[in-house]
Coordinates of C-alpha atoms in Angstrom, one line a residue:
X23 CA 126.1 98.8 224.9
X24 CA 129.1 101.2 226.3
X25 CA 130.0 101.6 222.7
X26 CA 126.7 102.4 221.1
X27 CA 125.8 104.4 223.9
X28 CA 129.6 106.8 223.1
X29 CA 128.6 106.4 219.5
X30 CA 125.8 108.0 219.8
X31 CA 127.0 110.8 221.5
X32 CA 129.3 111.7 219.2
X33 CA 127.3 111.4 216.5
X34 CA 124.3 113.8 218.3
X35 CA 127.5 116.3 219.1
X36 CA 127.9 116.2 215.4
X37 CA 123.9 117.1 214.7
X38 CA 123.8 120.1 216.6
X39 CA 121.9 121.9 218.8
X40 CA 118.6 121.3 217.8
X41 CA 119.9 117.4 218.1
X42 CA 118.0 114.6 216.5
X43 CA 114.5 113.0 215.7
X44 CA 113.4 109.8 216.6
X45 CA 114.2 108.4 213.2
X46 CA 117.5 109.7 212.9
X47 CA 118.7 107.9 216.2
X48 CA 117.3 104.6 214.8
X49 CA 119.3 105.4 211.6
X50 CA 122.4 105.9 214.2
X51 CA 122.1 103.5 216.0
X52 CA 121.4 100.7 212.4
X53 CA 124.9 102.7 211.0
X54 CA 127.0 101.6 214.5
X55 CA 125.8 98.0 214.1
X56 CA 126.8 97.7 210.3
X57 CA 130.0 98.8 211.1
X58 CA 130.7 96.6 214.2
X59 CA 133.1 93.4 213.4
X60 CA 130.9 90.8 215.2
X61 CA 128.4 91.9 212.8
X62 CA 128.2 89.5 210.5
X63 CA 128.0 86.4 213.0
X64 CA 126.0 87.6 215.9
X65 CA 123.9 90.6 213.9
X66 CA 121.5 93.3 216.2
X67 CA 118.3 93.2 215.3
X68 CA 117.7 96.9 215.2
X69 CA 113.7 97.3 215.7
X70 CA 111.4 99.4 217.3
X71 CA 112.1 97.6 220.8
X72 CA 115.6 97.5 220.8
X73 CA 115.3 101.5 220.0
X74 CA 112.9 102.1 222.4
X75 CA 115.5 100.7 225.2
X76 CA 118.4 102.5 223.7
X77 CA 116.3 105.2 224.7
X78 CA 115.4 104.5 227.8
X79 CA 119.5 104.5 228.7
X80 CA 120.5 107.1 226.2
X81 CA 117.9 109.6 228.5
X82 CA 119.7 109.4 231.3
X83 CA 122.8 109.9 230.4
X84 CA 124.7 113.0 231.8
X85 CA 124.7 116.3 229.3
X86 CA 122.1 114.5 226.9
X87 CA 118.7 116.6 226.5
X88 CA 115.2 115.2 225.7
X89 CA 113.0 118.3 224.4
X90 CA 110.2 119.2 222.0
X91 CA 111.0 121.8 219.2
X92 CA 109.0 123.9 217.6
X93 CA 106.3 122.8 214.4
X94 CA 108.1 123.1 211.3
X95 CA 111.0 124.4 212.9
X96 CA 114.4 123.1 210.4
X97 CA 117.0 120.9 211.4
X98 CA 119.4 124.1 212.1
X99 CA 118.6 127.4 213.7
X100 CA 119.6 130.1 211.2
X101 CA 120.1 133.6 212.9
X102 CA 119.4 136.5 210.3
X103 CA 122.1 137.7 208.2
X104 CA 123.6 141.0 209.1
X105 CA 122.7 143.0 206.3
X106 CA 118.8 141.9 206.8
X107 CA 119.4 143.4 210.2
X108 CA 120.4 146.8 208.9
X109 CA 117.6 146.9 206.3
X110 CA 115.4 146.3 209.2
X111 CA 116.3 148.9 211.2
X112 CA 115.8 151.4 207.6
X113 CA 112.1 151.5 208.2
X114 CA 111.3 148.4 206.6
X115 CA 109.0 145.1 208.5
X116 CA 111.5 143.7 211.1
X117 CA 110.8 140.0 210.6
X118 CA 110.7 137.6 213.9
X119 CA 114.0 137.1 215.0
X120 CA 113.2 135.0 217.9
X121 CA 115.8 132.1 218.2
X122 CA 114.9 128.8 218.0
X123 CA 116.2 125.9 220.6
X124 CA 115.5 123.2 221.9
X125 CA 112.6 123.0 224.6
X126 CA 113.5 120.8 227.1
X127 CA 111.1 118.5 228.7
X128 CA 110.4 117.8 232.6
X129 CA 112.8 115.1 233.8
X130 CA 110.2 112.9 235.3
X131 CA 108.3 113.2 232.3
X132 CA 111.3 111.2 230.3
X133 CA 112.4 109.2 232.9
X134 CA 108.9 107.8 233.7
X135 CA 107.3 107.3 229.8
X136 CA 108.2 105.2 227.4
X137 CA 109.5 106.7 224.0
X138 CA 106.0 105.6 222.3
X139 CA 104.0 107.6 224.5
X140 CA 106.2 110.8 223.8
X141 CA 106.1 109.9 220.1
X142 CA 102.4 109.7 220.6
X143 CA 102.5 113.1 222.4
X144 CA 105.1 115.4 220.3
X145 CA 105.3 113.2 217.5
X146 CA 108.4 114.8 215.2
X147 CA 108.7 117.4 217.4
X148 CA 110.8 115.4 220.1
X149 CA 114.0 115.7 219.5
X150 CA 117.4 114.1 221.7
X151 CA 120.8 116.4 221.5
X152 CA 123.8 116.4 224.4
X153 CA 124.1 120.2 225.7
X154 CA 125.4 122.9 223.2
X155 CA 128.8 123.4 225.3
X156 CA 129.6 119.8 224.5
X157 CA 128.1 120.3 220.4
X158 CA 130.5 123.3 219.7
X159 CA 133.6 121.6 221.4
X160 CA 133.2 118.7 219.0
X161 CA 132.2 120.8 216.1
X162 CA 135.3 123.7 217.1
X163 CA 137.9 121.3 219.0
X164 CA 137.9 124.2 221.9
X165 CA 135.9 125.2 224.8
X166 CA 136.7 128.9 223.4
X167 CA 134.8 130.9 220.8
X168 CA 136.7 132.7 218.9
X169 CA 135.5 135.9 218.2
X170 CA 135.5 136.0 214.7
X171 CA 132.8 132.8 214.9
X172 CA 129.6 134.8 214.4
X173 CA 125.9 133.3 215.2
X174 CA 125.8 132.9 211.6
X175 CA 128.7 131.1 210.4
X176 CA 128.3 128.9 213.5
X177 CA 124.8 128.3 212.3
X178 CA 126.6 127.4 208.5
X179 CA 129.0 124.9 210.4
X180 CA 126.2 123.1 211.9
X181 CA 124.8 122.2 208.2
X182 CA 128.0 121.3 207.1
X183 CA 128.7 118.9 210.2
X184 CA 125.0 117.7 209.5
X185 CA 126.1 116.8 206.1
X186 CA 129.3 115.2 207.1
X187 CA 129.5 112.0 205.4
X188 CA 128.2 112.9 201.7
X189 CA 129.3 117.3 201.7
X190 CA 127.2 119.8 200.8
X191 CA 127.3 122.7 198.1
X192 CA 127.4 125.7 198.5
X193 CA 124.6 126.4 196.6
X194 CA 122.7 124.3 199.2
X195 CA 124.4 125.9 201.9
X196 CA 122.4 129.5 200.8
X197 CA 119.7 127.9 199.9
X198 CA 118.7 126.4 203.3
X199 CA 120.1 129.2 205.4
X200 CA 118.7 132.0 203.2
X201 CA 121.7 133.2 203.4
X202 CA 123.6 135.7 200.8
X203 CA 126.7 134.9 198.9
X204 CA 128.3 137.5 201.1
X205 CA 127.5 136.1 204.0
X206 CA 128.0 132.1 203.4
X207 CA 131.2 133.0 201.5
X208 CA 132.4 134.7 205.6
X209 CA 131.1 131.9 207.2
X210 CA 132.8 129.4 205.0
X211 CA 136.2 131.4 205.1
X212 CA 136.0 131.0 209.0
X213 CA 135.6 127.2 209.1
X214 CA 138.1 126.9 206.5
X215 CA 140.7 129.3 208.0
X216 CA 140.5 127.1 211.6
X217 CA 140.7 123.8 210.1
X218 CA 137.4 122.4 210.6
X219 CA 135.8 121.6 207.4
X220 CA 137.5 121.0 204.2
X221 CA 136.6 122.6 200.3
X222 CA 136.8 119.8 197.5
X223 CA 135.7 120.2 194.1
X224 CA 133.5 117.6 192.2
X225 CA 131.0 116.9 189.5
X226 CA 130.0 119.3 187.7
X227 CA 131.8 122.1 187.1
X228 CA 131.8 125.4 189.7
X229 CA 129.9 122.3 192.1
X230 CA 131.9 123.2 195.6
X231 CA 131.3 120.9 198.2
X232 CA 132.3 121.3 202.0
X233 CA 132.9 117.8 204.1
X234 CA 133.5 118.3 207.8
X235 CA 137.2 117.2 208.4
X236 CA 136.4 115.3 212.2
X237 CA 134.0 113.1 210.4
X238 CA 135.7 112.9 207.8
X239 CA 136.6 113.7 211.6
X240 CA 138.1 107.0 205.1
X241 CA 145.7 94.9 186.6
X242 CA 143.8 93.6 183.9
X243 CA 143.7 94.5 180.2
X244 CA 140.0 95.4 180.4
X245 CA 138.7 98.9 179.1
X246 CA 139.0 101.5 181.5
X247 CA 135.1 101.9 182.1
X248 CA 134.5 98.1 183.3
X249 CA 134.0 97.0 186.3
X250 CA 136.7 94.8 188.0
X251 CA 134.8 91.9 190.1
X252 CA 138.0 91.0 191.7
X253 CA 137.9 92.8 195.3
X254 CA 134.4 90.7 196.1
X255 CA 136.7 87.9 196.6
X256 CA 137.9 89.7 199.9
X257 CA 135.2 90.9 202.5
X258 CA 136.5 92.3 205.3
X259 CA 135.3 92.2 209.0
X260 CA 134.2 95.8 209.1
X261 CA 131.8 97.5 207.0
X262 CA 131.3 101.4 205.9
X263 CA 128.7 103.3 204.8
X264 CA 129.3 103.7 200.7
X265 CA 131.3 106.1 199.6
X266 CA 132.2 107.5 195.5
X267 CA 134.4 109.0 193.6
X268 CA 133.4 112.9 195.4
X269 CA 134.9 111.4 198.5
X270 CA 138.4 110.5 196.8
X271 CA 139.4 114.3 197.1
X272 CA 138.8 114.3 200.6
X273 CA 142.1 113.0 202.3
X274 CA 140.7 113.1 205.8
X275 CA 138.1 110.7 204.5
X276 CA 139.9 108.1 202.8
X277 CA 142.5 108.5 205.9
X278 CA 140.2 107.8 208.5
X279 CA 138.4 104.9 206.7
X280 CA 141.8 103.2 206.6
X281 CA 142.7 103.2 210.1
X282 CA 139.4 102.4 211.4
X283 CA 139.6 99.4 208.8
X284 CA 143.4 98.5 210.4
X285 CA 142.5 98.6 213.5
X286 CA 139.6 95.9 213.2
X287 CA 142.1 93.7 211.0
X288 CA 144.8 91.3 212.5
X289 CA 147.8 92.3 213.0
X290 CA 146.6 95.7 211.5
X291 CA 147.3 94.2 208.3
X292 CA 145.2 94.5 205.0
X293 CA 145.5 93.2 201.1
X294 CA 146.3 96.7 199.6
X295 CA 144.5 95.9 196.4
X296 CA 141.3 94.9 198.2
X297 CA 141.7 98.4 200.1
X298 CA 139.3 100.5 198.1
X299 CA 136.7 98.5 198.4
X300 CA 136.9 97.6 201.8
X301 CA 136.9 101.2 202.8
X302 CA 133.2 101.4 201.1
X303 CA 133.7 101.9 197.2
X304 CA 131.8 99.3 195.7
X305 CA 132.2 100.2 192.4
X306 CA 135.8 100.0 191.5
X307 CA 136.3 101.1 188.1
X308 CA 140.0 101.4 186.9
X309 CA 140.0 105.1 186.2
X310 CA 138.6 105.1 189.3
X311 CA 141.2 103.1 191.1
X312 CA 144.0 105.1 189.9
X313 CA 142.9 108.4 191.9
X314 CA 142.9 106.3 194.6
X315 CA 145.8 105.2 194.2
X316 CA 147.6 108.5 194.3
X317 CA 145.7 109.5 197.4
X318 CA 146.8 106.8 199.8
X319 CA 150.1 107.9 200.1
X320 CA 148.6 111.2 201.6
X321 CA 146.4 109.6 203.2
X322 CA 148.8 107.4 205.2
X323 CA 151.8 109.9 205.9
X324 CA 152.0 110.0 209.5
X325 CA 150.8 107.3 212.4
X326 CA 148.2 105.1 211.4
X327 CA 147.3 104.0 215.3

């Protein structure tokens, strides 16, 4: 339970301020168990009960906030841009610029009722998150803002981290903040200039994805397109979330899917041609193989432990 309960924290560091709804805990807390070694013999039954007492122990936990947010209100708080500012303030409608956080709820109220009567009582409204001094360490790596990080492109990092295992475009990055070019292009630059989220380039052309770096912080003669059946021989004692071929660019991925993979393997040993799969590509085409091949020797310079 130690280790669920530490997952989880990270992971709602990871979500942001506004934290998480009730279904996206369950989804946490389904994702730790899939992952988990003993897995496979002794398997959690992840169900509405065992949730509901998750709960009960996540609630109490110090820096972790139970609160209600408001209806409609997005997954990510996004301040107005600058220049709508300005136009604002040149005669035009000023449009609410109210900031929207999390509402916190009475401390006897959480402590004394169970997680279906809140549900019954906020419904998707309730959210769980740890404090927003603890979300921007993990999302920045310091206690210290630096003062270049502005409302908005903090608000941009928050999306990306939110998107951490599959990316997201930039494209979607404007379209969800309702943000300008201008303005996501800064907020991008920022993250990218401090190390902590990553630009890779994948499927269709002028496609730029962003993948948050501390999630990231994982010979036959047959035609090149077929499938090779032989890594289902080996199945390993850990298992990831899928991945594809977008993720191959990603070094910090591939990297830290390989030593979480070691470290549940004896003697921190695996078959390397089994590797790919293991790490969560199921579908191992050759062509496919061979990029991944060139990335491991990146992905494996330096300590491994």
């Amino acid at each position: 339970m130690d280790g669920l309960i530490a997952h989880i924290l990270q992971e709602l560091a990871f979500e942001g301020d506004l934290g998480s709804d009730v279904s996206r805990l369950r989804q946490i807390i389904s994702q730790y168990h899939a992952t988990q070694f003993i897995a496979a013999s002794h398997p959690q039954i992840v169900d509405d009960k065992f949730c509901a007492f998750v709960w009960t122990v996540l609630a109490i936990q110090d820096h972790v906030v139970v609160g209600v947010v408001p209806e409609g209100a997005a997954t990510v708080y996004f301040p107005p841009q600058p220049s709508k500012i300005k136009a604002d303030g040149k005669g035009k409608t000023k449009k609410d610029t109210v900031s929207i956080s999390l509402t916190p709820l009475p401390s006897n109220e959480v402590s004394n009722q169970s997680l279906d009567s809140l549900m019954a009582k906020y419904g998707d409204a309730l959210r769980v998150a740890v404090e927003p001094d603890i979300c921007f360490v993990c999302l920045t790596g310091s206690h210290i803002r630096p003062s270049k990080l502005s409302a908005n492109a903090y608000a941009v990092l928050q999306l990306i981290t939110r998107a951490r295992t599959e990316g997201i475009s930039v494209t979607d990055i404007s379209r969800q903040s309702g943000y300008d070019p201008k303005t996501c292009f800064i907020s991008l630059k920022y993250s990218l200039t401090w190390d902590i989220s990553t630009k890779s380039k994948w499927g269709e052309p002028r496609s730029t994805f962003e993948a948050e770096i501390e999630c990231a912080a994982e010979e036959d003669n047959e035609e090149d397109d077929e499938v090779d059946g032989a890594n289902q021989e080996f199945t390993a004692n850990i298992q990831f979330e899928p991945i594809d071929n977008r993720h191959m660019s990603t070094i910090a991925v591939v990297k830290a899917r390989i030593k979480r993979l070691l470290r549940h393997m004896p003697n921190g040993l695996h078959v390397y041609r089994h590797l790919l799969e293991a790490i969560g590509f199921k579908s191992t085409l050759k062509k496919e193989r061979r990029v991944f091949t060139h990335r491991v020797p990146r992905a494996t310079q330096g300590p491994l432990h």
